[in-house]
Coordinates of C-alpha atoms in Angstrom, one line a residue:
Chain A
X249 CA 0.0 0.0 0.0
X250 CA 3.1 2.4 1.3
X251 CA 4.7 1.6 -2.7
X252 CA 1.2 2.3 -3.8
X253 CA 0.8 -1.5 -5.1
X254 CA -2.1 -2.2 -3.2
X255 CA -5.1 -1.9 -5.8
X256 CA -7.5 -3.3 -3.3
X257 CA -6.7 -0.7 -0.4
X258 CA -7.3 1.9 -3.2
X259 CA -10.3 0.7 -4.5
X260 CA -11.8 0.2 -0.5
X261 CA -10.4 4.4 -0.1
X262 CA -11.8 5.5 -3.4
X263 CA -15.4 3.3 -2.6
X264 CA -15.6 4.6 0.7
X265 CA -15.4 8.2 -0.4
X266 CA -17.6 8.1 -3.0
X267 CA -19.9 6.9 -0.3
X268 CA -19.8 9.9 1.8
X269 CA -19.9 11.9 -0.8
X270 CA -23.1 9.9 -2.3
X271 CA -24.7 10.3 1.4
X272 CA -24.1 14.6 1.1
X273 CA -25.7 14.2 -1.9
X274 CA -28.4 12.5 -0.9
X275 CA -28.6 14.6 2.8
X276 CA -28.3 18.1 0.0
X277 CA -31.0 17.1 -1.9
X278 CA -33.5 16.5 1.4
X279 CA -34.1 12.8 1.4
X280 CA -35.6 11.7 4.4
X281 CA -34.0 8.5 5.1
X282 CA -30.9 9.9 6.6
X283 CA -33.0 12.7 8.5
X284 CA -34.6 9.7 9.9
X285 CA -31.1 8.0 10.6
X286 CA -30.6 10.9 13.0
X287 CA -33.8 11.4 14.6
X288 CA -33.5 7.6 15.5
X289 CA -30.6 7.8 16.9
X290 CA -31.6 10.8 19.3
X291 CA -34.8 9.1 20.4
X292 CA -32.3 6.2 21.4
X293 CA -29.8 8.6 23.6
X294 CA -31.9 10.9 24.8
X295 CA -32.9 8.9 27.7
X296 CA -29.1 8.3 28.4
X297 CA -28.7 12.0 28.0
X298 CA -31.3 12.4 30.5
X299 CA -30.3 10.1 32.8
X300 CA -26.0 11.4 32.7
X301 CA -27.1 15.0 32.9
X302 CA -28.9 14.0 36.5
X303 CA -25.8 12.3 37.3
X304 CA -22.9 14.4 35.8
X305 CA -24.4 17.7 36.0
X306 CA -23.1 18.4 39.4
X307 CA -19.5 17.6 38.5
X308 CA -20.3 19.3 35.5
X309 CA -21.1 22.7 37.7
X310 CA -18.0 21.6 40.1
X311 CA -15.7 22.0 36.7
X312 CA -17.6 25.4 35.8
X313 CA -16.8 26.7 39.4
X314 CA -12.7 25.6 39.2
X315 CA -13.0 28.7 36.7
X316 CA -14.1 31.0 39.3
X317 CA -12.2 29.7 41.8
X318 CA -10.2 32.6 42.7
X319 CA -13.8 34.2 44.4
X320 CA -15.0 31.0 45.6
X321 CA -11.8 30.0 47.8
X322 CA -13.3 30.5 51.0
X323 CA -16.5 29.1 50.4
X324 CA -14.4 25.9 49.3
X325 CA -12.1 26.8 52.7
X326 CA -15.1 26.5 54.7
X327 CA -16.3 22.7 52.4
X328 CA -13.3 21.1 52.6
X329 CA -14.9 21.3 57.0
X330 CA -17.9 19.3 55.5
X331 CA -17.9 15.4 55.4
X332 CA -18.5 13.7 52.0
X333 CA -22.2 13.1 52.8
X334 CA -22.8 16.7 53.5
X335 CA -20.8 17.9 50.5
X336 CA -23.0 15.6 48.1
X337 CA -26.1 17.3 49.7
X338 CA -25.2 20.5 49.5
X339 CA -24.0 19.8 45.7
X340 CA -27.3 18.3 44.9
X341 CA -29.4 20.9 46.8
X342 CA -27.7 23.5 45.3
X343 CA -28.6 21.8 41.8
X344 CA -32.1 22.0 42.6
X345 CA -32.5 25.3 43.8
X346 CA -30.9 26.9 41.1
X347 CA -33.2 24.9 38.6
X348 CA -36.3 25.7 41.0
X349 CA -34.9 29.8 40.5
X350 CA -34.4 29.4 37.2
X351 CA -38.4 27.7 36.5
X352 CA -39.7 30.5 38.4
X353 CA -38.2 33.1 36.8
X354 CA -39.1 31.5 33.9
X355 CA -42.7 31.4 34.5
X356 CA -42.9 34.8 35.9
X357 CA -41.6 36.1 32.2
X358 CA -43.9 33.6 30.4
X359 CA -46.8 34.7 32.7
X360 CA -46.0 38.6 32.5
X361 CA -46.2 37.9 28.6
X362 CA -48.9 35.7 28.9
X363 CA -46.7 33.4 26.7
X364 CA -48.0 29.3 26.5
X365 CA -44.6 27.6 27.7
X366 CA -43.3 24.0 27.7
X367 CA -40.8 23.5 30.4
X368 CA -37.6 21.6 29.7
X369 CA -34.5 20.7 31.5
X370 CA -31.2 21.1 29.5
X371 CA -29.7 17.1 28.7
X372 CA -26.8 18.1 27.0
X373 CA -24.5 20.7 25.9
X374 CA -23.9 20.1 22.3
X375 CA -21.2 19.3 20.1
X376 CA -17.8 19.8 20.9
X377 CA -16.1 19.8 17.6
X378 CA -18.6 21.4 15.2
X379 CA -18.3 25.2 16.1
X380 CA -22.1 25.3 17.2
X381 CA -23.6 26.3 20.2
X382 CA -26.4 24.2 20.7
X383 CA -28.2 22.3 23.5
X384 CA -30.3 19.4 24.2
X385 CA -33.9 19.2 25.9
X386 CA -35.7 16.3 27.4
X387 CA -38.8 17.6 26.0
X388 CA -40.1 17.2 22.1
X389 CA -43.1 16.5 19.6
X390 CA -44.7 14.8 22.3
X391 CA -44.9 17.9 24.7
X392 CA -46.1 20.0 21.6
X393 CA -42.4 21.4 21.1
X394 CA -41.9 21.8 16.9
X395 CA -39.4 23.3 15.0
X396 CA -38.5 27.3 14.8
X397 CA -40.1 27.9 18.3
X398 CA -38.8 30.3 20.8
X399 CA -36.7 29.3 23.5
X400 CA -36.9 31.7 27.1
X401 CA -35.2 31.5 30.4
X402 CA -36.6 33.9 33.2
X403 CA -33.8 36.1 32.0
X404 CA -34.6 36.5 28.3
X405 CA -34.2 34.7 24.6
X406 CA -32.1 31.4 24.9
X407 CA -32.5 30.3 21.3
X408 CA -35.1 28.6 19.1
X409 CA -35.4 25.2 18.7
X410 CA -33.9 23.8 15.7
X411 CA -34.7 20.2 15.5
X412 CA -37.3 18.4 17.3
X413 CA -37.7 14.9 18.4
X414 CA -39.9 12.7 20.1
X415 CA -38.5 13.1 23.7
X416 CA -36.1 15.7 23.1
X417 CA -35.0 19.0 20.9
X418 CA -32.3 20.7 19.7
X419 CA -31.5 24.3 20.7
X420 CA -29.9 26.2 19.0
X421 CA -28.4 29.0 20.7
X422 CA -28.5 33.0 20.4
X423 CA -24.7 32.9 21.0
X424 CA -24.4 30.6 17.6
X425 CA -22.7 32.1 14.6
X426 CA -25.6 31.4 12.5
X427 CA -28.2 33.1 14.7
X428 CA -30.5 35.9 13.5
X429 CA -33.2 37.7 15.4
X430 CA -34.6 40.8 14.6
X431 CA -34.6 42.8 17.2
X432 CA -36.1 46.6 18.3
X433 CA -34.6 48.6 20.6
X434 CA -37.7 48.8 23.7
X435 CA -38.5 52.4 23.6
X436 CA -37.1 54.1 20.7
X437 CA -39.0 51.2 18.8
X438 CA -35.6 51.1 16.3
X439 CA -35.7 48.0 14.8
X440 CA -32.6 45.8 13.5
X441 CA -30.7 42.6 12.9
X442 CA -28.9 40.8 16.0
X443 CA -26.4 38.0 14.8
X444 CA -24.6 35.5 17.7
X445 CA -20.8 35.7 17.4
X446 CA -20.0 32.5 19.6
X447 CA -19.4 34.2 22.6
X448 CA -21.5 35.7 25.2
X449 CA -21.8 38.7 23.4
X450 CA -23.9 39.6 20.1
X451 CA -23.7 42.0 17.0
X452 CA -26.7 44.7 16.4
X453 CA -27.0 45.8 13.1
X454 CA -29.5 48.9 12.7
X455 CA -31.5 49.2 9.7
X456 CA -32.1 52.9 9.6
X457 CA -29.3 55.4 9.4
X458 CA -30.5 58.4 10.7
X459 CA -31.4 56.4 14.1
X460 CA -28.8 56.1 16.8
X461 CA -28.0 53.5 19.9
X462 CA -26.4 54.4 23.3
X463 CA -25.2 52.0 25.6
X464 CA -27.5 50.6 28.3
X465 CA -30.6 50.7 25.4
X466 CA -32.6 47.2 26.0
X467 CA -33.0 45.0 23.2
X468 CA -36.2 42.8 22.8
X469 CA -37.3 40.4 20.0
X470 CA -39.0 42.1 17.2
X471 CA -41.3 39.3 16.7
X472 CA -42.1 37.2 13.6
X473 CA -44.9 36.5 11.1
X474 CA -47.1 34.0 12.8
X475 CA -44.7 34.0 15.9
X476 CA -42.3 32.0 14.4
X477 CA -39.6 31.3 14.9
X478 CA -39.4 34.2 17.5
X479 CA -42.3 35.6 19.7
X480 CA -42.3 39.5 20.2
X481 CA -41.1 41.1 23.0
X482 CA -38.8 39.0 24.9
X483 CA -35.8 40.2 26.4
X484 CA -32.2 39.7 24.4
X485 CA -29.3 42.1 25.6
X486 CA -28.5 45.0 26.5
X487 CA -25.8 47.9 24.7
X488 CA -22.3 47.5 26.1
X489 CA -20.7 49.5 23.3
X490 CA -21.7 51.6 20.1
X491 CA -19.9 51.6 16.5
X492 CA -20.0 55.0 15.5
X493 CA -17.0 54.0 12.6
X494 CA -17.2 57.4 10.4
X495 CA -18.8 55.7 7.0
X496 CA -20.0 53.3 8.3
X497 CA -23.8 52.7 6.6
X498 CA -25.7 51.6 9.2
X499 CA -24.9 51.7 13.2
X500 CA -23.7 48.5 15.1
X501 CA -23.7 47.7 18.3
X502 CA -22.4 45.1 20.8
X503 CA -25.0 43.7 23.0
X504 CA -24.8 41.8 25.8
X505 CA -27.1 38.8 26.6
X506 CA -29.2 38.4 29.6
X507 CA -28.9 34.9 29.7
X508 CA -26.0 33.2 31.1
X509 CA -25.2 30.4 28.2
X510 CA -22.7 28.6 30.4
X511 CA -25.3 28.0 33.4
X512 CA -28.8 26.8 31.7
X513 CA -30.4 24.0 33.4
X514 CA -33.9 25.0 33.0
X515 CA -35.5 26.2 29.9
X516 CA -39.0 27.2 28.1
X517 CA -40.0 26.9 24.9
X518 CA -43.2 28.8 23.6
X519 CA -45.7 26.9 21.9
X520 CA -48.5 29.6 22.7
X521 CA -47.9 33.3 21.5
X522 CA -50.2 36.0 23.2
X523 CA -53.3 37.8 21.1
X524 CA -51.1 41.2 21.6
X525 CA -47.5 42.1 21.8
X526 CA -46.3 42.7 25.0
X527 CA -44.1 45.1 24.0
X528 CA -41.8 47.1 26.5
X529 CA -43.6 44.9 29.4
X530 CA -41.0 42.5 30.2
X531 CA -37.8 45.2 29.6
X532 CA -35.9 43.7 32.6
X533 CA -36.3 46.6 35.8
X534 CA -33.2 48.6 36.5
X535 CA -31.6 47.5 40.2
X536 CA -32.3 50.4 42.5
X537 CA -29.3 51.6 44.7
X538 CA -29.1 50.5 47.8
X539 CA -29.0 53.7 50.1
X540 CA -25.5 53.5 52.4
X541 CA -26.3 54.8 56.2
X542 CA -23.5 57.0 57.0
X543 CA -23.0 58.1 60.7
X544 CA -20.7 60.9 62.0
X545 CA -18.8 61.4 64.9
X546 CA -18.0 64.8 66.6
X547 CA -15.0 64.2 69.0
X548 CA -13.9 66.9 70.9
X549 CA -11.0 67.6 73.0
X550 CA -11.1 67.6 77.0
X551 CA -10.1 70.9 78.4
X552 CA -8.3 69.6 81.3
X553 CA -5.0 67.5 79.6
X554 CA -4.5 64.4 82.0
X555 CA -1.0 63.4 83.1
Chain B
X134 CA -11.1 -9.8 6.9
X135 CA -12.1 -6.2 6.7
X136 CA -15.7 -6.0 7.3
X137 CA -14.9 -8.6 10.3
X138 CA -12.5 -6.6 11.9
X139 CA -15.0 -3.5 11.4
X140 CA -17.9 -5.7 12.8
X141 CA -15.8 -6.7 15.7
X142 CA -14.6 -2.9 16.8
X143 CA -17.9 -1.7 16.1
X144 CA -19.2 -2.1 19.4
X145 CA -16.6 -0.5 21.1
X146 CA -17.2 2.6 19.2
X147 CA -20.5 2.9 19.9
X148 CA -19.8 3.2 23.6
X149 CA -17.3 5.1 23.1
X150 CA -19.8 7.1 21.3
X151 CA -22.8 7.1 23.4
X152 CA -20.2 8.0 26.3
X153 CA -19.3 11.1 24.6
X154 CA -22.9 12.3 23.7
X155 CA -24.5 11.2 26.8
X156 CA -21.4 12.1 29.5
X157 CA -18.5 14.1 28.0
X158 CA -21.4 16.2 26.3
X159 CA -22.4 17.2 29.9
X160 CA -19.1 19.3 30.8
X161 CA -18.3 22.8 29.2
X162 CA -14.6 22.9 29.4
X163 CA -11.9 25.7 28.0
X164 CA -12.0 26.2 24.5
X165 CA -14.8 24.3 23.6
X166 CA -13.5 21.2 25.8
X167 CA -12.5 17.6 23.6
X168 CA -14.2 15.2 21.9
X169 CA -13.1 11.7 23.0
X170 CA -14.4 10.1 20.3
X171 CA -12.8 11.7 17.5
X172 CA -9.3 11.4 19.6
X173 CA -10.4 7.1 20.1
X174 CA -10.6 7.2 16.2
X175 CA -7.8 8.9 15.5
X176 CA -5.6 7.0 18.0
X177 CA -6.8 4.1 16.8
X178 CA -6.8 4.2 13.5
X179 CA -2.8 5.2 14.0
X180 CA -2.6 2.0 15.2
X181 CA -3.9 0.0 12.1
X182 CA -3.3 -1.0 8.5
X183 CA -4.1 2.2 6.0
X184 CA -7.4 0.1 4.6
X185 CA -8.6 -0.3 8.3
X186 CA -7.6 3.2 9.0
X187 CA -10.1 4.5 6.1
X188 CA -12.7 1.7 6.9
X189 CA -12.4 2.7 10.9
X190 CA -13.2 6.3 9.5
X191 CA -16.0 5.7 7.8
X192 CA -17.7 3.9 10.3
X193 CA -16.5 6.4 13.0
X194 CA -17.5 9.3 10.7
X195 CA -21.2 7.9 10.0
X196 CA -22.2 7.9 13.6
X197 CA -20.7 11.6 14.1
X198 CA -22.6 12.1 11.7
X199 CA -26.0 10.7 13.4
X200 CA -25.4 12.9 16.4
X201 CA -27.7 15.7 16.3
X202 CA -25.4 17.9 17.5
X203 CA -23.8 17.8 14.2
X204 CA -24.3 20.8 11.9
X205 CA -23.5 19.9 8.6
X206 CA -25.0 17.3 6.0
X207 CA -24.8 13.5 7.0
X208 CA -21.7 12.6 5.3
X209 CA -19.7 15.7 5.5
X210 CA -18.0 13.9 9.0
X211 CA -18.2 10.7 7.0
X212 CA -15.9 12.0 4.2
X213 CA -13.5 13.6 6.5
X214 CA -13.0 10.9 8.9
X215 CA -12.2 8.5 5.9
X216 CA -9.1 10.6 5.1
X217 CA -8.3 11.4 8.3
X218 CA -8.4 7.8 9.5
X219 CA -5.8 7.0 6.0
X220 CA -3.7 9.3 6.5
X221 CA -3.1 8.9 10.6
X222 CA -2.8 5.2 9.4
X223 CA -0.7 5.8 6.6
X224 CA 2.0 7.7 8.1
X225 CA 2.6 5.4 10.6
X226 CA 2.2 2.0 8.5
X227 CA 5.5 -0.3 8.3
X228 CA 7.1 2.1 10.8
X229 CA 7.7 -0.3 14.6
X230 CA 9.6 2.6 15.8
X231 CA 6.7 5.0 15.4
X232 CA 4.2 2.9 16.5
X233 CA 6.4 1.5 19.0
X234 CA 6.7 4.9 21.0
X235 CA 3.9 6.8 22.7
X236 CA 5.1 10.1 22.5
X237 CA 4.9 10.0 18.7
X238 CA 1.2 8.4 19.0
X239 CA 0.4 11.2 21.3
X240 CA 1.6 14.1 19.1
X241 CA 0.7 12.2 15.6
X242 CA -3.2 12.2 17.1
X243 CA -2.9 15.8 19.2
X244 CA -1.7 17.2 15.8
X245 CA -4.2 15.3 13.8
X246 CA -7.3 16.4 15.9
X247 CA -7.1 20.1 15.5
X248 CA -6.2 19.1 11.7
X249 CA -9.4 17.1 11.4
X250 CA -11.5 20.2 12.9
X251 CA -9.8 22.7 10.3
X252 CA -10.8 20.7 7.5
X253 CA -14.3 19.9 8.5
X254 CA -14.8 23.9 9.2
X255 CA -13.0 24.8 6.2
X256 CA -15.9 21.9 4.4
X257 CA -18.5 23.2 6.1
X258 CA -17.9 26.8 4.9
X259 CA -17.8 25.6 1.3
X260 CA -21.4 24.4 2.3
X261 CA -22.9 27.7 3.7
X262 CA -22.0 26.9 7.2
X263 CA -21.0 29.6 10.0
X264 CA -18.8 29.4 12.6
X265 CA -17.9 32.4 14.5
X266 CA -14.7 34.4 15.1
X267 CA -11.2 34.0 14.0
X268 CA -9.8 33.9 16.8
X269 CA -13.1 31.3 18.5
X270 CA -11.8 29.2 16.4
X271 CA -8.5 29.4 16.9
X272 CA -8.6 29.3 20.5
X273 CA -11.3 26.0 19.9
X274 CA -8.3 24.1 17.9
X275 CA -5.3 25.0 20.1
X276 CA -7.1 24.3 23.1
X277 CA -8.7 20.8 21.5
X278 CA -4.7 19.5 20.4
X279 CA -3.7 20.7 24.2
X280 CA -6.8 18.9 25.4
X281 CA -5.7 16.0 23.3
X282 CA -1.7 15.7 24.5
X283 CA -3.7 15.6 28.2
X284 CA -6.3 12.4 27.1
X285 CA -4.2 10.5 25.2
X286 CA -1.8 9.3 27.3
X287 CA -5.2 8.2 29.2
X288 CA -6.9 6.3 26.9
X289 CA -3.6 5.2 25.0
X290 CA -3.2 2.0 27.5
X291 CA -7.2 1.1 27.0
X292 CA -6.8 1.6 23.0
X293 CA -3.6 -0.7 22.5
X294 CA -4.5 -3.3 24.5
X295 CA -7.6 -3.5 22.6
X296 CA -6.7 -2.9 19.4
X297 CA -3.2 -5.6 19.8
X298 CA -5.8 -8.3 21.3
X299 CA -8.2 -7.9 18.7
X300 CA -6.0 -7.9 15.9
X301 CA -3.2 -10.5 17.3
X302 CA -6.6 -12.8 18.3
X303 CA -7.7 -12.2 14.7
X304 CA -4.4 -12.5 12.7
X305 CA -3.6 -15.9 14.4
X306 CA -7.4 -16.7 13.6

């Protein structure tokens, strides 16, 4: 084979990669058979996914925290006191209240909007190797979840779903280079186009030029024909920085998501739009400052100096 | 003799599969984290005959290709996996003492994994696909070879043993 006097190991190369290419073809061109190949084999590890995200999720979160560690080293200080029973307690407490926070936010937005939701809890992370940012659901056809729906936390857009299956659903995420939404600035009612990047951070495109951003503008979905794929009105980002690049046609804008990509356990997906458009209703609130007490002291000098 | 041997590793990749979507799937790690399956394929396929290598591949490659997680046509990590799988294979054929070391195995596969990604972005680009920022995806195929020099050495004992017993077993057969 080295001395290229193998014909048979060429012929098996050259076979095999006419296969693939024949099964592009075939996947190009929309034939069902090989969608069907992969819907199978979700329905078959979706359960698995299920049942490893119960179990690995908390080592999961113990690996997301080693990246924080710096501001967590005395909490862990004050652990390492803990036996291992109490440890696993507090890891799988912790779990649950954070998923329980997350629901209720969750419903909260989906009840301010009067939004229909499907709660799901997030299976799996996605791909490691295909540039993507996607997730996994353990919720699908059967619980009413179809393709191009939106996908909410308590905190804003997630995501739509991509791909559907019985008992579970692809996400795919705002953060994902091919992400779209168009978006309107709550408010000033500008409308434009917001693209993922792959990090936590988005790209607003305006569509007018004679409109302008400042940071701190919210930015909500503008909504879509039918109310799908996106539903109007729910929270994206918020304006960390402004292009104002001298030529530039339209204004751009970095925006930064609500929704924390790296910490989703609990999710929503929208089967039910409202009659109306929420609008500006669920534009997050802004935190009020805390007032600081401040006392002052008069000290003042004895007249008679002791020895 | 080849579609035994592929029958008889078969299984063993799709654990190795179903343990990457089900638990390695489950971690967000720096830069995008590793896939252990692609580094199992590659390692083994390093280990084999050039035919195997491409047939290990295309087997490899069609259940990447049935995750759903995958974003590109079925077939696109089909086709890649076939020539990654040869030429891993390839350059190590005939060769004891490259086979024979580990540290060449580890840095043939840690080079050949960041490789592999290039080549199925640079594919899926020429099919419409997007990926994100330059340097995303440079930090994603650094930090995968790096992950790769770490889980080699890991799964290199598991992999050899396997792959020398099931090939020894077979070759005597």
């Amino acid at each position: 084979m080295r001395n290229g006097g193998d014909n048979r190991g060429r012929l098996l190369l050259i076979s095999l990669i006419v296969t693939s290419l024949f099964l592009i073809t075939l996947d190009l061109r929309g034939v069902q058979v090989l969608g069907g190949l992969r819907n199978g084999s979700q329905t078959v590890l979706s359960p698995l996914q299920s049942v490893a995200a119960t179990v690995f999720r908390p080592v999961g979160n113990f690996f997301s925290d080693i990246t924080h560690l710096g501001r967590t080293r005395g909490e862990i200080e004050k652990l390492k006191a803990n036996n291992e029973m109490l440890l696993q307690a507090l890891i799988n407490r912790k779990n649950a209240d954070a998923e329980l926070s997350q629901l209720k936010s969750v419903l909260d937005l989906a009840g301010t909007a009067k939004y229909k939701v499907v709660n799901a809890k997030v299976i799996s992370l996605g791909s490691t190797s295909s540039f993507t940012q996607t997730i996994s659901i353990d919720a699908g056809t059967n619980n009413g979840i179809r393709q191009n729906m939106t996908v909410i936390t308590g905190l804003g857009l997630v995501g739509v779903v991509k791909m559907s299956y019985p008992n579970s659903a692809l996400i795919q995420l705002a953060t994902d280079p091919a992400f779209r939404v168009g978006a309107r600035v709550a408010g000033s009612q500008q409308i434009g186009i917001l693209s993922g990047q792959g990090t936590g951070k988005g790209v607003l495109q305006l569509l007018d030029n004679r409109t302008t951003l400042k940071v701190g503008d919210v930015i909500l979905a503008r909504g879509s024909q039918h109310n799908r794929p996106f539903v109007p009105g729910v929270p994206i980002g918020e304006v960390t920085s402004v292009d104002n690049a001298a030529g530039a046609i339209t204004q751009t804008a970095d925006v930064k998501f609500y929704v924390n990509f790296s910490s989703l356990s609990i999710v929503a997906v929208v089967v039910g739009a409202p009659q109306s458009d929420p609008r500006d209703a669920l534009v997050p609130k802004a935190p009020v400052p805390t007032p600081v007490p401040t006392v002052t002291i008069y000290a003042k000098p004895s007249e008679s100096p002791t020895p | 003799m080849f579609a035994r041997r592929f029958l008889i590793s078969f299984p063993i990749f799709a654990v190795i599969f179903v343990i990457q979507e089900t638990i390695v799937s489950q971690f967000r790690l720096f830069g995008s984290g590793f896939s252990l399956f692609l580094i199992f394929t590659l390692l083994w396929s390093a280990l084999g005959t050039p035919e195997l290598g491409a047939l290990t591949g295309f087997g490899a490659g069609l259940l990447m290709d049935l995750s759903q997680s995958s974003s590109g046509p079925v077939g696109q990590w089909t086709l890649i996996m076939i020539l990654a799988g040869f030429s891993i294979s390839y350059l190590g054929y005939g060769d004891d003492n490259f086979r024979g070391n580990p540290i060449s195995l580890v840095v043939i596969v840690a080079i050949a994994v960041p490789i592999t990604r290039l080549v199925y972005l640079i594919l899926g680009l020429m099919f419409g696909g997007e990926f994100g920022s330059t340097l995303q995806i440079f930090i994603s195929l650094i930090a995968s070879g790096l992950w790769t020099v770490a889980v080699v050495p890991l799964l290199m004992p598991f992999v050899t043993r396997i792959h020398s017993g099931l090939f020894q077993d077979l070759s005597r057969g």
